[in-house]
Coordinates of C-alpha atoms and ligand atoms in Angstrom, one line a residue:
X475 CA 0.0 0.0 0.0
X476 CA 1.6 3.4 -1.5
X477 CA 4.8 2.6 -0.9
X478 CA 6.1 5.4 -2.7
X479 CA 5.3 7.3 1.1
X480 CA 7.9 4.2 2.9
X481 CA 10.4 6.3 5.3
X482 CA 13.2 3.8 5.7
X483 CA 13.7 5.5 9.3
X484 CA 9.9 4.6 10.5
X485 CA 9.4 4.1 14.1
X486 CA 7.3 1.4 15.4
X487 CA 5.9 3.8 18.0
X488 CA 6.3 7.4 18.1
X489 CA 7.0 9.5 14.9
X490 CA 5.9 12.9 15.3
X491 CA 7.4 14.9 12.1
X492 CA 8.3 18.6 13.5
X493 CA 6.7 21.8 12.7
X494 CA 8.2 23.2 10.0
X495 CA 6.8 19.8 8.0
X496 CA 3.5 19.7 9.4
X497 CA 3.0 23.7 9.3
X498 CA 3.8 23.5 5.9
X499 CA 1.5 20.3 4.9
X500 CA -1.4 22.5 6.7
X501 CA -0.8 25.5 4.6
X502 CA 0.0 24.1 1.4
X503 CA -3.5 22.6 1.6
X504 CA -7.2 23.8 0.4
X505 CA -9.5 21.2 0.5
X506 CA -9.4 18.2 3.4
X507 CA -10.6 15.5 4.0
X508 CA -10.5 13.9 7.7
X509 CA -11.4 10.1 7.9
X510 CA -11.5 8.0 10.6
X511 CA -12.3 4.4 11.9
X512 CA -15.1 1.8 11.7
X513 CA -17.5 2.2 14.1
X514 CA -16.1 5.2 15.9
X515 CA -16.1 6.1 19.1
X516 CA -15.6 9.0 21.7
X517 CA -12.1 9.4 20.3
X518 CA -12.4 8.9 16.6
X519 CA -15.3 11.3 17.0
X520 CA -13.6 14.1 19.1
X521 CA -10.5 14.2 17.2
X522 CA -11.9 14.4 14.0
X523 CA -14.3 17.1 15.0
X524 CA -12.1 19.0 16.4
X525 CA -9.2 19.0 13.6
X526 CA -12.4 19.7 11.7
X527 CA -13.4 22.8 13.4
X528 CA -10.0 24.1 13.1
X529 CA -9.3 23.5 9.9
X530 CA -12.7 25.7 9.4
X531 CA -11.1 28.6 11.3
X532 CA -8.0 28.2 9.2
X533 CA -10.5 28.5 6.4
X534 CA -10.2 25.3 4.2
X535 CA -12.7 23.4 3.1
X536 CA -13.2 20.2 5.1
X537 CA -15.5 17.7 5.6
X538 CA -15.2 14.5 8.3
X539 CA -15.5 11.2 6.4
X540 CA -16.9 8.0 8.4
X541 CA -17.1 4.4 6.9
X542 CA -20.2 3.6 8.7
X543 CA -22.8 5.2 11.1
X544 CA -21.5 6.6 14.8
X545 CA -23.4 5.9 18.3
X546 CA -26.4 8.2 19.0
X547 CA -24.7 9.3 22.5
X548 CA -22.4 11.3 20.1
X549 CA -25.0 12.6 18.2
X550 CA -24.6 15.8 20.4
X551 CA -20.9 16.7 19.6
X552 CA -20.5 20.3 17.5
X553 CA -20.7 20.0 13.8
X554 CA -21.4 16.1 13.6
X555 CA -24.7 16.6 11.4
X556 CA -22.2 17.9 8.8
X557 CA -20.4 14.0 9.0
X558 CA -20.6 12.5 5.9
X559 CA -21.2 8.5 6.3
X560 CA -19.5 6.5 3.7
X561 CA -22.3 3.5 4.2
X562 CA -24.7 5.9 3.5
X563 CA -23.5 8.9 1.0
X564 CA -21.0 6.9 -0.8
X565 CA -21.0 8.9 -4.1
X566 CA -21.3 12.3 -1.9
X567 CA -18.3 11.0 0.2
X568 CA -16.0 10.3 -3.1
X569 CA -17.1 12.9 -4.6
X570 CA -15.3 15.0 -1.9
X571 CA -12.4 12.6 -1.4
X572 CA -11.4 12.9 -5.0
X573 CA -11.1 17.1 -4.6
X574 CA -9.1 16.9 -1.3
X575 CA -5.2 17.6 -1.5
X576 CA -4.7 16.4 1.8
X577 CA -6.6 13.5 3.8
X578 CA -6.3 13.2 7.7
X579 CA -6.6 9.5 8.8
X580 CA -7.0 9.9 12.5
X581 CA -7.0 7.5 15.0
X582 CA -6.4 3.8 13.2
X583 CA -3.5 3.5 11.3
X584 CA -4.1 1.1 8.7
X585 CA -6.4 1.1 5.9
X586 CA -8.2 -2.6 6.3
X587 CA -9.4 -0.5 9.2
X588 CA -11.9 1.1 6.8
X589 CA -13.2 -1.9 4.7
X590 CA -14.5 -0.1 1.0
X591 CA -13.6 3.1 2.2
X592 CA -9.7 1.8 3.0
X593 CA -10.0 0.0 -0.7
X594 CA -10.7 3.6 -2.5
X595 CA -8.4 5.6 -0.4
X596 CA -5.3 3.5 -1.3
X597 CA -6.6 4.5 -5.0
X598 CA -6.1 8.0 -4.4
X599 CA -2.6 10.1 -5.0
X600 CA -3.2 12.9 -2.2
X601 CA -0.8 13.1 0.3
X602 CA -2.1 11.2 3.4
X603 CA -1.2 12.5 6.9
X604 CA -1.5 10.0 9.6
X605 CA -2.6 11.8 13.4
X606 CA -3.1 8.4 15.6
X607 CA -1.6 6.7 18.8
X608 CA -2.2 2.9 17.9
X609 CA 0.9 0.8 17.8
X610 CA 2.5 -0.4 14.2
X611 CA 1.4 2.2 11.8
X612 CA 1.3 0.6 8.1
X613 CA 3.1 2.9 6.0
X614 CA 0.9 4.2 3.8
X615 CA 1.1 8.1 4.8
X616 CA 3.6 10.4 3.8
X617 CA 3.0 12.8 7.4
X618 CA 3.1 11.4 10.7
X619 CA 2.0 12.5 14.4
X620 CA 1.5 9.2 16.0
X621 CA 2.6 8.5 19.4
X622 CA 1.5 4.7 20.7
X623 CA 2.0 7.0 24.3
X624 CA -0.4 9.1 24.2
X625 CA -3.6 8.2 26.1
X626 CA -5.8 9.3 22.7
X627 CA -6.0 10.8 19.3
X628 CA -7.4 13.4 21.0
X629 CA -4.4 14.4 23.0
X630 CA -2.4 14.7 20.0
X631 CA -4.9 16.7 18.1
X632 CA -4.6 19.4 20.9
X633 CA -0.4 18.8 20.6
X634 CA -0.9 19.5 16.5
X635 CA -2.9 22.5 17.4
X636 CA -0.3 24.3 19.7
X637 CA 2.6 23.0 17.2
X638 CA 1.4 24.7 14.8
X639 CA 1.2 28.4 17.0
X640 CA -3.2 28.0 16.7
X641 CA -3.8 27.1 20.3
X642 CA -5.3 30.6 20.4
X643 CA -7.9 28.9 18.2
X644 CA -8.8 26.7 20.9
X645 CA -12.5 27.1 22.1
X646 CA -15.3 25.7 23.7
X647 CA -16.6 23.6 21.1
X648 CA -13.1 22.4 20.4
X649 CA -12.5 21.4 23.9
X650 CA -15.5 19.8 24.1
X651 CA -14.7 17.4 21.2
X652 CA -10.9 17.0 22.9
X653 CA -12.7 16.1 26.1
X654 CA -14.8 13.9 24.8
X655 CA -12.1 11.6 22.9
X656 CA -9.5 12.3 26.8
X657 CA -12.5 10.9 28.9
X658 CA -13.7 8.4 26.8
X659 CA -10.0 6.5 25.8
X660 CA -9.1 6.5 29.2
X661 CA -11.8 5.2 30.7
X662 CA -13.5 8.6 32.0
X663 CA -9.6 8.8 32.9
X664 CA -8.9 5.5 35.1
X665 CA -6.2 3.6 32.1
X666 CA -2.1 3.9 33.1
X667 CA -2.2 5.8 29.8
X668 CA -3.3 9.0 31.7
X669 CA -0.2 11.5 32.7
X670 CA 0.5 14.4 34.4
X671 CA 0.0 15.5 30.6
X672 CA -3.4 14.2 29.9
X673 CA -4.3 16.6 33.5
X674 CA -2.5 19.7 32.3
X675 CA -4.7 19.1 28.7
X676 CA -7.9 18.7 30.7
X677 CA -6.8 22.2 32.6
X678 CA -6.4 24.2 29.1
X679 CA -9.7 22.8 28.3
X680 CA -11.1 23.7 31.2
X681 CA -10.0 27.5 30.6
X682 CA -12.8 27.6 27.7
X683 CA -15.6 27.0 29.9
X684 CA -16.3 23.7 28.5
X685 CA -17.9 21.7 31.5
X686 CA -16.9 18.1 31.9
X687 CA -20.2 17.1 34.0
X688 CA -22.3 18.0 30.8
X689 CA -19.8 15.9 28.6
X690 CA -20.3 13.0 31.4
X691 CA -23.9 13.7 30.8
X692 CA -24.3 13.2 27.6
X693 CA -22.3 10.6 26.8
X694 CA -22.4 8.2 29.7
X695 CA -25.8 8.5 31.2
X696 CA -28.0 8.5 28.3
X697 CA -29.1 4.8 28.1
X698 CA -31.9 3.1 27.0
X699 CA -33.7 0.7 28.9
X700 CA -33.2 -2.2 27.0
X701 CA -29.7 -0.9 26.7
X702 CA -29.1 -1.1 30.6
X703 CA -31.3 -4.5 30.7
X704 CA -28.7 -6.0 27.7
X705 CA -25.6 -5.0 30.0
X706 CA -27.8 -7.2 33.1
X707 CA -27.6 -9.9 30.7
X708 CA -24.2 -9.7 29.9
X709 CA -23.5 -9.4 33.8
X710 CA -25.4 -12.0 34.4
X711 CA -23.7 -14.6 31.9
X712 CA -19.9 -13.9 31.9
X713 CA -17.6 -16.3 32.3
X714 CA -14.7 -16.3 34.2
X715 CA -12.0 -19.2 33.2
X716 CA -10.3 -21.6 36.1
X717 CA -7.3 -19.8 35.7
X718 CA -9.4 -17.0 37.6
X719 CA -7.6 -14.4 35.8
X720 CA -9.7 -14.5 32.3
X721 CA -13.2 -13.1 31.9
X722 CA -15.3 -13.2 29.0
X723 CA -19.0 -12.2 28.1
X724 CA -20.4 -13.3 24.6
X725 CA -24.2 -11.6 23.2
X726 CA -25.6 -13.8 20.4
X727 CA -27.1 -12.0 18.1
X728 CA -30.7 -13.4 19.4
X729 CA -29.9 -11.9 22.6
X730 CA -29.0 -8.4 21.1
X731 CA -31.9 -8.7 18.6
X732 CA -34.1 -9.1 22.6
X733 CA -32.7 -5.9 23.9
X734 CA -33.4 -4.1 20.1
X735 CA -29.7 -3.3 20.0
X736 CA -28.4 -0.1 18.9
X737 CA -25.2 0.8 17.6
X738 CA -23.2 2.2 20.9
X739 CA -25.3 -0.3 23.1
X740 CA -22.0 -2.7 24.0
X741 CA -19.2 0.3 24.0
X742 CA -17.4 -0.4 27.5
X743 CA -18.9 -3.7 27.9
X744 CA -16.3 -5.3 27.7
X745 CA -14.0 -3.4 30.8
X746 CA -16.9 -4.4 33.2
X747 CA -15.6 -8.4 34.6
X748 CA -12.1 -6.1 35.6
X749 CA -14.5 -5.3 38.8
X750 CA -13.8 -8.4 39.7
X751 CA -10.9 -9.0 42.1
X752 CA -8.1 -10.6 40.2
X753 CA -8.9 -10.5 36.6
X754 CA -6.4 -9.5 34.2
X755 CA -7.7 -10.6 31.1
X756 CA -11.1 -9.8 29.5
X757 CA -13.0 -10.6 26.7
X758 CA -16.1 -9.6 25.0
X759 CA -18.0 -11.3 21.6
X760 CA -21.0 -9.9 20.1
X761 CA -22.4 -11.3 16.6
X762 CA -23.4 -9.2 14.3
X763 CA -23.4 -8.1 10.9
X764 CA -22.3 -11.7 9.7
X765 CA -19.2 -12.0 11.9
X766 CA -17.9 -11.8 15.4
X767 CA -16.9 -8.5 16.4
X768 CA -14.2 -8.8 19.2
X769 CA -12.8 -6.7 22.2
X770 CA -9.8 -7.4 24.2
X771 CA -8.8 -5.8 27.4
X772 CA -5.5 -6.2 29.9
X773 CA -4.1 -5.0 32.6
X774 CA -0.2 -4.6 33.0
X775 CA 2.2 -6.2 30.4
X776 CA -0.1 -8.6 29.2
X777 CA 0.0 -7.9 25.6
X778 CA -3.8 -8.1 23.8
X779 CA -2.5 -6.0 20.7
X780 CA 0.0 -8.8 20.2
X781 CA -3.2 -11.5 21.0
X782 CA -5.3 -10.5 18.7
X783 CA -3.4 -9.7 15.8
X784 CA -1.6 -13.1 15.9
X785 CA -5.3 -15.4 16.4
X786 CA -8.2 -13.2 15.5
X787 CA -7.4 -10.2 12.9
X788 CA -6.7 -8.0 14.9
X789 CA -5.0 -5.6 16.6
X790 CA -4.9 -2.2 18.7
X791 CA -2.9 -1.0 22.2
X792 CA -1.1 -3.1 24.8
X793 CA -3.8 -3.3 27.3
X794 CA -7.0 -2.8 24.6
X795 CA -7.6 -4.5 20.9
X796 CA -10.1 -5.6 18.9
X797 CA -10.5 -8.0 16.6
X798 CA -12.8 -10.3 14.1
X799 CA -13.7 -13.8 13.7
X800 CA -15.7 -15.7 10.8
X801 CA -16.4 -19.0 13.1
X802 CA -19.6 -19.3 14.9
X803 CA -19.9 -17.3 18.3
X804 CA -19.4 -20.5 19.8
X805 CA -16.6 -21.6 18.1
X806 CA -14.8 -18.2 17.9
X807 CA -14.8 -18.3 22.6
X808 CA -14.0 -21.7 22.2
X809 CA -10.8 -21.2 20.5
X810 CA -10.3 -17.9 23.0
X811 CA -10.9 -20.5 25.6
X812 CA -8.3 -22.8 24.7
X813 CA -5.7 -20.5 23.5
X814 CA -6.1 -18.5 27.6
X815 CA -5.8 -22.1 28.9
X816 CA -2.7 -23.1 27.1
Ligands
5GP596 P1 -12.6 -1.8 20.7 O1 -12.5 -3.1 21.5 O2 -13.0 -0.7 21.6 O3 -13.4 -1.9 19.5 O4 -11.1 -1.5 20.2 C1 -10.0 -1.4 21.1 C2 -8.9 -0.9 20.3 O5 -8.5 -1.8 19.3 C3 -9.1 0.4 19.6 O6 -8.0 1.2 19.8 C4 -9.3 0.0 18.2 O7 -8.8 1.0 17.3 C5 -8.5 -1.3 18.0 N1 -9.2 -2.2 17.2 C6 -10.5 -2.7 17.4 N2 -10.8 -3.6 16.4 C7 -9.8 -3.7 15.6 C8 -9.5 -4.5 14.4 O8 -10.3 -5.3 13.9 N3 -8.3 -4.3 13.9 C9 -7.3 -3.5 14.4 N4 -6.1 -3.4 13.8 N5 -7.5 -2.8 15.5 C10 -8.7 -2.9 16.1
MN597 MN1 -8.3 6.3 20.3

């Protein structure tokens, strides 16, 4: 995949290319497109919202590209009704891809990521610039800011900003998206990925008048009811594995199809059996859309970006990765099973 962007000096985990490249990619530029992952979340959301919004103030024309639909409980972030979903607007989405000079992949760094969308991007000659902080980038960007460190995309998206001398640019609505993507990747700001830096963000944010309770709000405490009865269910049902270290819950599709899933209903699911004194390890399995869609989650060095990307097609951070599986739901935990158990 466009090799012709291959830097023989690539680092596996932090390449941030200094001002004077990035300031000039950002001026050079007119027309911008900003894409991001599959089934985003808090921080594919945030940070593409808020590149978005200033990228507006720098005046270009940008739109925010998703391959498929985002949860409802970000439905209230600034600007998203301008989204474009690929699933949905596909010729609308080209359409704008193919007058971009620049495209801003944000917060997944390879294009399998993206499915169809991944498939017509590798087509196109603009120069792709990479803003993400999973590990083992492929190297199909010619710009980098990627930092496997930082705690989100997010928190690199307010680093781009003050590199390039615009943190006067920073506002409310801005924040908001950044604080969305801090609290949501760190786990309302519980993971060991949160620093003294994540903090001294959250302060400068802060200083905008943004207010973290309504961001809480809105994103955490806006079930449904059969949202809150699926995660009883899943409570209810998860296993934990003899070596009392492993936890895994697994929603057939039946179930979901009971609770009327909705896309966001499972987000954080999957962190829940870490309540549980001792476990290190957990799982979660959910079928849908004609294939197991798979979260892993650790604690400490145990490596689930190395776990899934070596048995289910996968990949993702140290201590949280995701993956796929084309067995049955039963035969997709069995294998988990026995590969925790070896
Ligand atoms: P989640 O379990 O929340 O879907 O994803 C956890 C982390 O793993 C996220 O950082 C996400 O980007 C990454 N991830 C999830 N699914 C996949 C996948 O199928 N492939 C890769 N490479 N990364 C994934
Ligand atoms: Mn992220």
């Amino acid at each position: 995949m466009g090799e012709q962007y291959f830097n023989p000096n690539f680092e596996a985990n932090m390449r941030r290319d200094n001002k004077k490249v990035i300031s000039a990619a950002v001026k050079k530029c007119k027309t911008v497109t900003i894409v991001t992952h599959t089934n985003p979340d808090g921080d594919a959301m945030g940070s593409s919202l808020a590149l978005y919004l200033l990228l507006k103030k720098l005046k270009k024309k940008v739109k925010v590209i998703v391959p498929n639909a985002f949860p409802e409980f970000l439905a209230w972030l600034p600007e998203s009704k301008s989204v474009i979903n690929f699933q949905k607007d596909e010729k609308k989405a080209k359409k704008f891809i193919a007058q971009s000079d620049l495209l801003f992949v944000l917060d997944f760094n390879t294009l399998k990521r993206i499915d169809e969308l991944g498939e017509f991007i590798d087509g196109t000659s603009m120069p792709k610039f990479l803003i993400d902080h999973h590990q083992q980038p492929d190297k199909f960007a010619k710009y980098f800011y990627y930092d496997a460190k930082a705690c989100s995309t997010c928190e690199l998206i307010y680093d781009f900003m003050v590199e390039l001398g615009q943190k006067k640019l920073l506002d409310k609505k801005i924040a908001a998206c950044l604080y969305t993507g801090l609290m949501t990747d760190t786990g309302s700001f519980r993971f060991p990925s949160v620093t003294y830096k994540t903090h001294s963000i959250v302060a400068e944010l802060l200083k905008t008048g943004m207010v973290p309770s309504d961001i809480h709000g809105a994103v955490y405490d806006t079930y449904s009811r059969d949202r809150m009865k699926l995660l009883g269910h899943a409570l209810n049902t998860m296993h934990i594995l003899p070596d009392n270290k492993t936890a895994y819950i697994a929603l057939s599709k039946d179930v979901l199809e009971k609770y009327n899933y909705q896309k966001g209903d499972t987000e954080g699911m999957v962190n829940y059996p870490f309540s549980v004194n001792g476990i290190v390890f957990c799982a979660f399995f959910a079928e849908w859309d004609g294939y197991i869609k798979i979260s892993f989650r650790s604690k400490g060095k145990i490596d689930v970006n190395k776990f899934a990307r070596e048995h289910f097609s996968g990949g993702g951070h140290i201590n949280a990765a995701g993956g796929k599986s084309h067995l049955s739901l039963q035969e997709t935990v069995e294998k988990f099973v026995a590969l925790r158990l070896k």
